[in-house]
Amino acid sequence: MRFLAVNLSSFLVELSSLDETLALFDSLSAAPEKGIEEIIPAARTLLVRFCPRETSLASLAEKIARHSLTQRAQHNSQQVTIPVHYNGEDLPALAELLGIEIQALIRRHQESVWNVAFTGFAPGFAYMVSDAGGWQTPRRSTPRTRIPAGSVALAGEFSGIYPQASPGGWQLIGQTELKMWDLSREQPALLMPGAQVKFIDAAKSTKTVSLPARVLPQSLPEGAGATLTVLATGLQTLWQDNGRAGRAGMGLSESGAMDKSALHAANRIVGNPANSPCLEITQGGFRARVTGDVVISVTGAQCPLTLRTAQGERYAVGGNRPLNLATGDEIHFGAPARGLRSYLAVRGGFIVPQSLGSAARDSLAQVGPEPLSVGDILATGAHSNPGPVQLNELPASPLPTPEDTVTLDIVLGPRTDWFTAQAVELLTAQRWRVTPQSNRIGLRLAGEQPLARSQPQELPSEGTCSGSIQVPASGQPVLFLHDHPLTGGYPVIAAVAEYHLDLAGQIPPGASIRFNVIRPFLEIAGSKTSDHRDA
């Protein structure tokens, strides 16, 4: 058992097998250790997120090392039957590679009972392992750029089903018509950890799988309060709040506002609860007309703001303060000179439908309200008794311009030892340009010299966190932001300290990043004692 630091509040527990990983997950679920906030299981690791005010990596490592790695908990397993059309493109080549006939491969897949070990990669994607074992399927040497939703595939010891169209390197053996992820269901993910799955020939299937329908929100009430009519959305305008922490079992990352400090400040100014949904406006360009009297605030990237009255008069107004608008007034956002994302709050709060406990739009999972469109009418009045407005909210430190170089503090690990000494030195020695391909999933970085690995073998999928600096085969890093995939198959060389994540979410394309190491690669070797606690 190894304990590898990820950032200041997370670490990986590395084990020798999937069985040990799931046994430890069961044990920690049955007898939680104080301070642990979330555990994300993967093929050979557990990603443990903890509260540094309550505990530490060293303390948790000592306690976790005492847990049983041999005894699995008894689960009341969900039984799911999945009809498959065995027409996958890779069936012939895979059967030849394994030295068996195509029908023998299909029969073996159907005769196995597949258990959902963990979820990740995308919402609703379940990593299933056969109870009989013996599966070791090589990934494709060249991943496909697009795999259709519903594709049934094999890789390593796992079988999986792609819930939505996405790139991937697994071997395709068939297709199912069942939806792996459907927000109209009470449980959106069809397959959850612990479920038992049987695959059958779709031509012989007479059974369907259904889950209880989720009660969808009612239409927005008439006359709930003042409204804003969207006249222009700019590059992108999304609903955001703090996000969906604790949904790892569904394969969902936290998501939420890229600059949570700015979100909270916008709500404080108008007297709302800090986590109230706001508009996240990327690179300005937003315009809206008001019906009724409202008080708004704008924080984050400081766009030039123009108030256009119903009589056609125009006034330049400032952010980080309350602003009163009357019927017919319009608010116009220019392009920010600094930063990337602005946040608009309204006193009394917006009335926004929620998905899985949050109004945040997750761009990877496609969860949450759709991006705003011209003509949308935004109702207010979610909070009937807002608090006092804040007249003296101080703006945050100046945000970066596309010409700036931003320094981000990082913690080395958990896979720093997978890279050459030169690569680790290059990580901090050279500047990394933020490319235009960056988005809410992550900042795609370009450096003069790529980062070379010292260990070329494939990394089993393991949990990732916001701020992880993952290095794909190109050697050009990706800095994961809040809509990142829950698990990843490329090594993470370091992670941005949590207190710099808001700043990372405000770095515009064209700017450069320098990484500053605040803690070296940290590994703690766990030693088992006789004080085992079984799940």
GROMACS .gro file of N, CA and C in nm, residues 65-70 528-534:
model
   39
   65ALA      N    1  -0.398   0.225   0.664
   65ALA     CA    2  -0.312   0.107   0.652
   65ALA      C    3  -0.359  -0.007   0.740
   66ARG      N    4  -0.441   0.021   0.840
   66ARG     CA    5  -0.492  -0.083   0.928
   66ARG      C    6  -0.617  -0.151   0.875
   67HIS      N    7  -0.675  -0.097   0.770
   67HIS     CA    8  -0.799  -0.154   0.719
   67HIS      C    9  -0.773  -0.283   0.642
   68SER      N   10  -0.875  -0.366   0.638
   68SER     CA   11  -0.866  -0.495   0.569
   68SER      C   12  -0.857  -0.478   0.417
   69LEU      N   13  -0.772  -0.559   0.356
   69LEU     CA   14  -0.763  -0.563   0.209
   69LEU      C   15  -0.813  -0.696   0.155
   70THR      N   16  -0.876  -0.774   0.238
   70THR     CA   17  -0.913  -0.911   0.196
   70THR      C   18  -1.062  -0.938   0.200
  528LYS      N   19   0.102  -0.260   0.708
  528LYS     CA   20  -0.014  -0.320   0.775
  528LYS      C   21   0.026  -0.363   0.915
  529THR      N   22  -0.067  -0.349   1.009
  529THR     CA   23  -0.046  -0.396   1.145
  529THR      C   24  -0.148  -0.504   1.174
  530SER      N   25  -0.141  -0.558   1.295
  530SER     CA   26  -0.235  -0.663   1.331
  530SER      C   27  -0.373  -0.608   1.364
  531ASP      N   28  -0.384  -0.474   1.372
  531ASP     CA   29  -0.511  -0.413   1.408
  531ASP      C   30  -0.594  -0.388   1.283
  532HIS      N   31  -0.642  -0.496   1.220
  532HIS     CA   32  -0.721  -0.483   1.098
  532HIS      C   33  -0.867  -0.463   1.134
  533ARG      N   34  -0.934  -0.381   1.057
  533ARG     CA   35  -1.078  -0.366   1.072
  533ARG      C   36  -1.143  -0.413   0.944
  534ASP      N   37  -1.226  -0.514   0.954
  534ASP     CA   38  -1.292  -0.568   0.836
  534ASP      C   39  -1.416  -0.486   0.804
   0.00000   0.00000   0.00000
